[in-house]
C-alpha positions as a LaTeX table, in Angstrom:
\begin{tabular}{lrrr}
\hline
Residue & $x$ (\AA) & $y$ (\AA) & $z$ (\AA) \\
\hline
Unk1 & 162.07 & 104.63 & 77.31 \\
Unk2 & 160.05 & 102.59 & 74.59 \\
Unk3 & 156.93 & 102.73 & 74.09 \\
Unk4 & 155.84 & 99.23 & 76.18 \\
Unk5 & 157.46 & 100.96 & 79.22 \\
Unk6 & 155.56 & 103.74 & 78.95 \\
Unk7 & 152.43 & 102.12 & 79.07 \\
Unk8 & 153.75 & 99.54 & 81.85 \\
Unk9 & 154.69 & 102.77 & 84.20 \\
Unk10 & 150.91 & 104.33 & 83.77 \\
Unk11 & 149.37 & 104.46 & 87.27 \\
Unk12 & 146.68 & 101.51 & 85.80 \\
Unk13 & 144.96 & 101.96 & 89.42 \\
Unk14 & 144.54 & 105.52 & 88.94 \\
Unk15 & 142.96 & 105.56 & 85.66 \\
Unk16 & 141.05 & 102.45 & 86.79 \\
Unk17 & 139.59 & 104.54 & 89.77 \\
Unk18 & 139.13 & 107.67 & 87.18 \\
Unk19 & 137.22 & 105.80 & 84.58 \\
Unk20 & 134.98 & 104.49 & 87.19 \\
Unk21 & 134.26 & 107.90 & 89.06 \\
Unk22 & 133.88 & 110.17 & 85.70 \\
Unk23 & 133.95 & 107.76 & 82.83 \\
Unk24 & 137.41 & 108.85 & 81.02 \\
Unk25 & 141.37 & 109.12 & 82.42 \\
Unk26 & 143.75 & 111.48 & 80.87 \\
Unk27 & 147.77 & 110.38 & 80.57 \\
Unk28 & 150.56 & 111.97 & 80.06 \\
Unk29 & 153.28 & 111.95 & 77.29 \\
Unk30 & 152.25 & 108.47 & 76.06 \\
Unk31 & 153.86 & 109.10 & 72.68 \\
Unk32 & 156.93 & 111.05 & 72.02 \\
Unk33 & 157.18 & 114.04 & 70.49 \\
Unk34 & 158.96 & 112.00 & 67.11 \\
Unk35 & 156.19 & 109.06 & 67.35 \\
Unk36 & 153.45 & 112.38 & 66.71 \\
Unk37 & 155.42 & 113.10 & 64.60 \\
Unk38 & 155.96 & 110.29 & 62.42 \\
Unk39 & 152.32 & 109.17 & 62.67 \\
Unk40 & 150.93 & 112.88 & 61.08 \\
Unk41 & 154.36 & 112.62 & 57.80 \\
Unk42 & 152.04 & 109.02 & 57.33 \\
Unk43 & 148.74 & 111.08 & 56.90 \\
Unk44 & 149.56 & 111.08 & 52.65 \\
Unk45 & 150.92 & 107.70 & 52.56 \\
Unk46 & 148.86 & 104.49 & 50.82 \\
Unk47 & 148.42 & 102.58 & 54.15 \\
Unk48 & 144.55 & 103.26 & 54.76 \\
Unk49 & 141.50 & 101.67 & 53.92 \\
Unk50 & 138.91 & 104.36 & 53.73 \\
Unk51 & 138.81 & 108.34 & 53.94 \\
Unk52 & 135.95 & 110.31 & 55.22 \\
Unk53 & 135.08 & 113.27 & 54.29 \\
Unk54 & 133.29 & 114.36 & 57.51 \\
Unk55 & 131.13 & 117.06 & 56.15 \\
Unk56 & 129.52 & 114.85 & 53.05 \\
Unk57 & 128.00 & 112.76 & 56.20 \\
Unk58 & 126.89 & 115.33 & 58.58 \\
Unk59 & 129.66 & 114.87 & 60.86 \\
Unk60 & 131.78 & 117.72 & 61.43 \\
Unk61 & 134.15 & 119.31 & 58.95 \\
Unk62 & 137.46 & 117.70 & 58.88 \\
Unk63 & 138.75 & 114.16 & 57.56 \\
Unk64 & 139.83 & 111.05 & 58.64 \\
Unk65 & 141.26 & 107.94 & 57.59 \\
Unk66 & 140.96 & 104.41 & 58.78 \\
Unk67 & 143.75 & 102.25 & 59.15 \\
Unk68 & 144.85 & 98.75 & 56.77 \\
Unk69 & 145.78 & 95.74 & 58.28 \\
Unk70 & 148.82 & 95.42 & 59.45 \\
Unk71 & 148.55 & 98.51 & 61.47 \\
Unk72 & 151.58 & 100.82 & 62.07 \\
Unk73 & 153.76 & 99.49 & 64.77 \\
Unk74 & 152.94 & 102.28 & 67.04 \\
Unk75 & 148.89 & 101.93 & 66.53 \\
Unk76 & 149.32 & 98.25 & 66.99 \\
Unk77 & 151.44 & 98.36 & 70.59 \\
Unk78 & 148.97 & 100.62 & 71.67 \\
Unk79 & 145.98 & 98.88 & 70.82 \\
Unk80 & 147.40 & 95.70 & 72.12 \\
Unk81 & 149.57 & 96.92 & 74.81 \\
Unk82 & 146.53 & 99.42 & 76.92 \\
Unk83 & 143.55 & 96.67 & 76.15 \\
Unk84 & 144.25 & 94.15 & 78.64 \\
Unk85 & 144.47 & 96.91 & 81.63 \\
Unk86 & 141.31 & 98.31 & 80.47 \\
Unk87 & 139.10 & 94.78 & 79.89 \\
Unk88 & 138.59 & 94.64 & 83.29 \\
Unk89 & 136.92 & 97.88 & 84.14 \\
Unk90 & 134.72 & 96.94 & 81.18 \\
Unk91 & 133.80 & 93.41 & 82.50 \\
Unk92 & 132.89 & 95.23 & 86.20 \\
Unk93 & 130.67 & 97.92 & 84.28 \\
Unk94 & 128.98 & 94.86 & 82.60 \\
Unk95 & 128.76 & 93.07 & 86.09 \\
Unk96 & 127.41 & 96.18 & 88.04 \\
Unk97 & 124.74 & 97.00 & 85.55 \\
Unk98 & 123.33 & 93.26 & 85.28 \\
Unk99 & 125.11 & 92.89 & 81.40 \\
Unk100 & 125.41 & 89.24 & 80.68 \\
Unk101 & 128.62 & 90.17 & 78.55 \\
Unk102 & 132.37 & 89.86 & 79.67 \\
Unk103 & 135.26 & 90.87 & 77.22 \\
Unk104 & 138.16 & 88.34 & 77.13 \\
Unk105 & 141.75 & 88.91 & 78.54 \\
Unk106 & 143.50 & 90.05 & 75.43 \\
Unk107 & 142.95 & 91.42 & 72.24 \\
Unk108 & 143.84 & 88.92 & 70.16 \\
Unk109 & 140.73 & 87.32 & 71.84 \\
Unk110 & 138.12 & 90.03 & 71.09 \\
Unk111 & 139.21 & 90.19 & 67.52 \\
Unk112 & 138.50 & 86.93 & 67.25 \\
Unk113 & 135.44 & 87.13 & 68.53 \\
Unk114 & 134.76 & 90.60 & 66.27 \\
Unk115 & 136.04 & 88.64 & 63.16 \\
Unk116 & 133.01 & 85.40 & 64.42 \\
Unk117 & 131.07 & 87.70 & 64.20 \\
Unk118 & 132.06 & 89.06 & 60.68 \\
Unk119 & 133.40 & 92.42 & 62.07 \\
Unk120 & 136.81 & 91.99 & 59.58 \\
Unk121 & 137.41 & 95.85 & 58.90 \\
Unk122 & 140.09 & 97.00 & 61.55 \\
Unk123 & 138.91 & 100.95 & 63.07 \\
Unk124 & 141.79 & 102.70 & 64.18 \\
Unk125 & 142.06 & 105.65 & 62.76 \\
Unk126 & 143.84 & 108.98 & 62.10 \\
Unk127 & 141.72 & 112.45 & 62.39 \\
Unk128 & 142.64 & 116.04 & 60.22 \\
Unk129 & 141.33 & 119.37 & 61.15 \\
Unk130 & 142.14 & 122.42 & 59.82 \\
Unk131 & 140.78 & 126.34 & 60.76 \\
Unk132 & 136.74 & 126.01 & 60.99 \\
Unk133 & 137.19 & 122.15 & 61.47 \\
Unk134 & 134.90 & 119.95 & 64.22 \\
Unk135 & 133.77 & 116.98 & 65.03 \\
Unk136 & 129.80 & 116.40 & 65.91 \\
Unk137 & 129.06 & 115.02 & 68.82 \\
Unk138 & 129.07 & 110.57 & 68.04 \\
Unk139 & 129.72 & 107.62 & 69.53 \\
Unk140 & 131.88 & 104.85 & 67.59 \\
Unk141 & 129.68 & 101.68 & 67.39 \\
Unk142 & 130.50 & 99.55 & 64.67 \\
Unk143 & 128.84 & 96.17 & 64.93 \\
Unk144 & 127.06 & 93.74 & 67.05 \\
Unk145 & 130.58 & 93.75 & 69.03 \\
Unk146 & 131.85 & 96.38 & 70.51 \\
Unk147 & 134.18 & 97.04 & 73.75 \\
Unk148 & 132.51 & 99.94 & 75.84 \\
Unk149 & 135.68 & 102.30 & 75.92 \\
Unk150 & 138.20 & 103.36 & 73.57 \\
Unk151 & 141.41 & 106.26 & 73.53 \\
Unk152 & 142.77 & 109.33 & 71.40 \\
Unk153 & 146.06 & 110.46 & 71.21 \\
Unk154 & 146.61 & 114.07 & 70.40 \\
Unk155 & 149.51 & 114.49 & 67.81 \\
Unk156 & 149.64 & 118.33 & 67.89 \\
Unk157 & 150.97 & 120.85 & 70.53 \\
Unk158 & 147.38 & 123.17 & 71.73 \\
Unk159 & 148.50 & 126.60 & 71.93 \\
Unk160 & 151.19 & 126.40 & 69.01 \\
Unk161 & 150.38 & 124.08 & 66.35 \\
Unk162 & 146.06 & 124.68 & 66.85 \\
Unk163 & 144.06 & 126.77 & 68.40 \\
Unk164 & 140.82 & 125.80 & 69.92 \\
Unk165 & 140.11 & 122.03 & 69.06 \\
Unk166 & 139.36 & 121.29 & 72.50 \\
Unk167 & 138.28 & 117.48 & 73.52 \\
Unk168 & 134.46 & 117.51 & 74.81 \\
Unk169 & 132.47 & 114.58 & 76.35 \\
Unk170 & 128.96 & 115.28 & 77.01 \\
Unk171 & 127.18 & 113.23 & 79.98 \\
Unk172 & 123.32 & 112.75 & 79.13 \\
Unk173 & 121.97 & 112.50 & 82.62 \\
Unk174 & 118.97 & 110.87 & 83.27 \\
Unk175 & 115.70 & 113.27 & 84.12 \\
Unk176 & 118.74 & 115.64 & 84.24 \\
Unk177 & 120.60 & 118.24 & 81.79 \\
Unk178 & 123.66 & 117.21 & 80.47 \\
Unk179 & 126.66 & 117.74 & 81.81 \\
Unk180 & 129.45 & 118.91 & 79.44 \\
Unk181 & 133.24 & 118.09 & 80.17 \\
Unk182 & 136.39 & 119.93 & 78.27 \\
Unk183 & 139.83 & 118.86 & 78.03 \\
Unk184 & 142.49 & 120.12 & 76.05 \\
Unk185 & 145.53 & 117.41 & 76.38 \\
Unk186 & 148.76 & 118.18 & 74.94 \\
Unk187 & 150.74 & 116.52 & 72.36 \\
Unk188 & 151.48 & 112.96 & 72.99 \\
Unk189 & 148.83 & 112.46 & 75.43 \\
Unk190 & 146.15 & 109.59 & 75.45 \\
Unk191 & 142.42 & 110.21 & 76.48 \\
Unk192 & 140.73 & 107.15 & 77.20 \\
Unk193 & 136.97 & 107.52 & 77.38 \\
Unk194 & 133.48 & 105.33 & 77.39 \\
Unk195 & 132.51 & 104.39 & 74.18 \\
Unk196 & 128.66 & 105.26 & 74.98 \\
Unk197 & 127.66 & 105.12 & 78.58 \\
Unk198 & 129.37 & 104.30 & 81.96 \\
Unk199 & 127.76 & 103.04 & 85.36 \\
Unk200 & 126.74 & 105.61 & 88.02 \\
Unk201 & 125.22 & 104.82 & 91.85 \\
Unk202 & 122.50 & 106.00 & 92.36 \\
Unk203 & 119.68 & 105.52 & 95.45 \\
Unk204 & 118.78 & 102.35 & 93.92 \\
Unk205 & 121.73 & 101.11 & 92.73 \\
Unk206 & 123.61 & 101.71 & 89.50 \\
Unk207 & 122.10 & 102.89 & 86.17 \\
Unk208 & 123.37 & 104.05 & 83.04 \\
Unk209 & 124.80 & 107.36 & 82.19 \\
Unk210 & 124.93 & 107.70 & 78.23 \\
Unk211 & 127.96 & 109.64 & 77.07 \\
Unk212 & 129.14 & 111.21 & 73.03 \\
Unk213 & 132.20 & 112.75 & 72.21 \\
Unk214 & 133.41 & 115.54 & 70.20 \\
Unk215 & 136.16 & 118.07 & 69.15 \\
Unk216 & 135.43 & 121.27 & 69.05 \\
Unk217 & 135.68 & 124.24 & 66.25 \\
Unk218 & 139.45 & 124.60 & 65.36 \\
Unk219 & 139.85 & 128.79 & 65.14 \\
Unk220 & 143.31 & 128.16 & 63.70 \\
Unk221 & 146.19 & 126.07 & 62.77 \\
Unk222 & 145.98 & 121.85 & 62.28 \\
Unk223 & 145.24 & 119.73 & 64.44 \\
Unk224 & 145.42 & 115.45 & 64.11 \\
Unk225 & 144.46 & 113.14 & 66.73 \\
Unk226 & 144.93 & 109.45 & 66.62 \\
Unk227 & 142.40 & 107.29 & 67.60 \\
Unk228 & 142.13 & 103.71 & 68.62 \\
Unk229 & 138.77 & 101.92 & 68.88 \\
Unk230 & 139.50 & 97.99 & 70.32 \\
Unk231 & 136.41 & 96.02 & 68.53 \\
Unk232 & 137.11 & 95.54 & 64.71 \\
Unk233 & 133.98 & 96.70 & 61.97 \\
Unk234 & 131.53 & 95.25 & 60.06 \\
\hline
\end{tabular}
C-alpha cells in the first residue's frame, strides 16, 4: 500500500473527534519501516536550508534541520495529502471561539496566502537526538500566518533504537495547573497536535486552552522525528 492509501484509509472521523476532545490524534504505521528509514540515511545529505543547533538558542540539546524547496517526495505527500482533512477542524476551532479567520481547502492555497504574506521559507523539518538530548517545551509560530495544528512522525523504534524520548504536550489550563500528557508512538507513526491552543466548553461557552510541546531527555540511543508544520516562514 502507498503512501496516499495510507492516509486515505485513516479513520479522518476519529481523529477529527480526537483533536476536538483532547487537542492531538495519534496514527498508526503512517510511514513504513523503509520510508523511516530512508528519510534518517538523508539526515547528511545537502537538501536543507538551515541547521539548528538547539542548545546555542536555549532550546533543548539536539539538532534539527529545515527542509529546501522541493521537499522530499515523502514530506511533500504528507504535507499535502493530511492538510485538507485537517483544515476543517481548524476552520470550526476558529468558528467556535469567535476567530474571524478560515484556512482555505488545500495547501496549495495557504501557501499562497503564506508566500502574500512574505512567509517564502518552507518549515518542515527533520529532528536529531542523541543520549542527554531534549527538546524545551515551544510552540512553532513562524509568521503572521500560521495554521493552528501541525504532525510528527517518529522515525525510530522506542524501546530498541532510543530510550526515553517520550512525546509531551502540556495543557495550560486556565485558573488551573497544567495538565501534562505523554505519548511514546512507535516508528512510523504520525502525532498530529495543536499548534498553540485548542477550544474547550466550558459553563459559558468555549474558551481557549493554550498548549506547548516537547520531547523529553533521551537516556540512550538516537532518536529522529520528522516534523511537518503546514504554514510556510518568514
Amino acid at each position: 500500500m502507498d503512501l496516499q492509501q495510507r492516509i486515505n484509509e485513516v479513520n479522518w472521523a476519529d481523529v477529527t473527534e480526537s483533536m476536538h476532545a483532547k487537542g492531538y490524534a495519534q496514527i498508526s504505521n503512517i510511514l513504513s519501516a523503509d520510508e523511516c528509514d530512508a528519510l534518517v540515511s538523508q539526515y547528511p545529505a545537502d537538501i536543507y536550508r538551515k541547521t539548528i543547533v538547539m542548545e546555542h538558542h536555549g532550546y533543548g540539546l539536539g539538532q534539527y534541520k529545515y527542509y529546501s524547496y522541493p521537499l522530499p517526495g515523502v514530506v511533500q505527500a504528507l504535507r499535502e495529502s493530511v492538510y485538507p482533512n485537517i483544515a476543517p477542524i481548524a476552520n470550526k476551532w476558529m468558528e467556535v471561539l469567535n476567530i474571524d479567520k478560515q484556512f482555505p481547502g488545500s495547501l496549495n492555497e495557504l501557501t499562497e496566502l503564506c508566500h502574500q504574506h512574505n512567509q517564502l521559507r518552507p518549515t518542515p523539518l527533520i529532528l536529531k537526538y542523541n543520549k542527554g538530548g531534549y527538546n524545551a517545551m515551544h510552540q512553532d509560530l513562524y509568521g503572521e500566518v500560521y495554521f493552528p495544528m501541525q504532525l510528527v512522525v517518529c522515525l525510530n523504534q522506542p524501546g530498541k533504537d532510543y530510550e526515553g524520548g517520550e512525546f509531551v504536550l502540556v495543557e495550560q489550563r486556565p485558573r488551573m495547573q497544567s495538565k501534562p500528557i505523554v505519548l511514546n508512538p512507535r516508528k512510523g507513526d504520525m502525532l498530529l497536535f495543536t499548534t498553540n491552543f485548542r477550544p474547550v466548553m466550558g459553563s459559558k461557552g468555549y474558551y481557549r486552552v493554550n498548549m506547548k510541546h516537547g520531547v523529553s531527555e533521551i537516556t540512550n540511543g538516537e532518536r529522529h522525528t520528522l516534523g511537518i508544520i503546514f504554514h510556510d516562514a518568514t
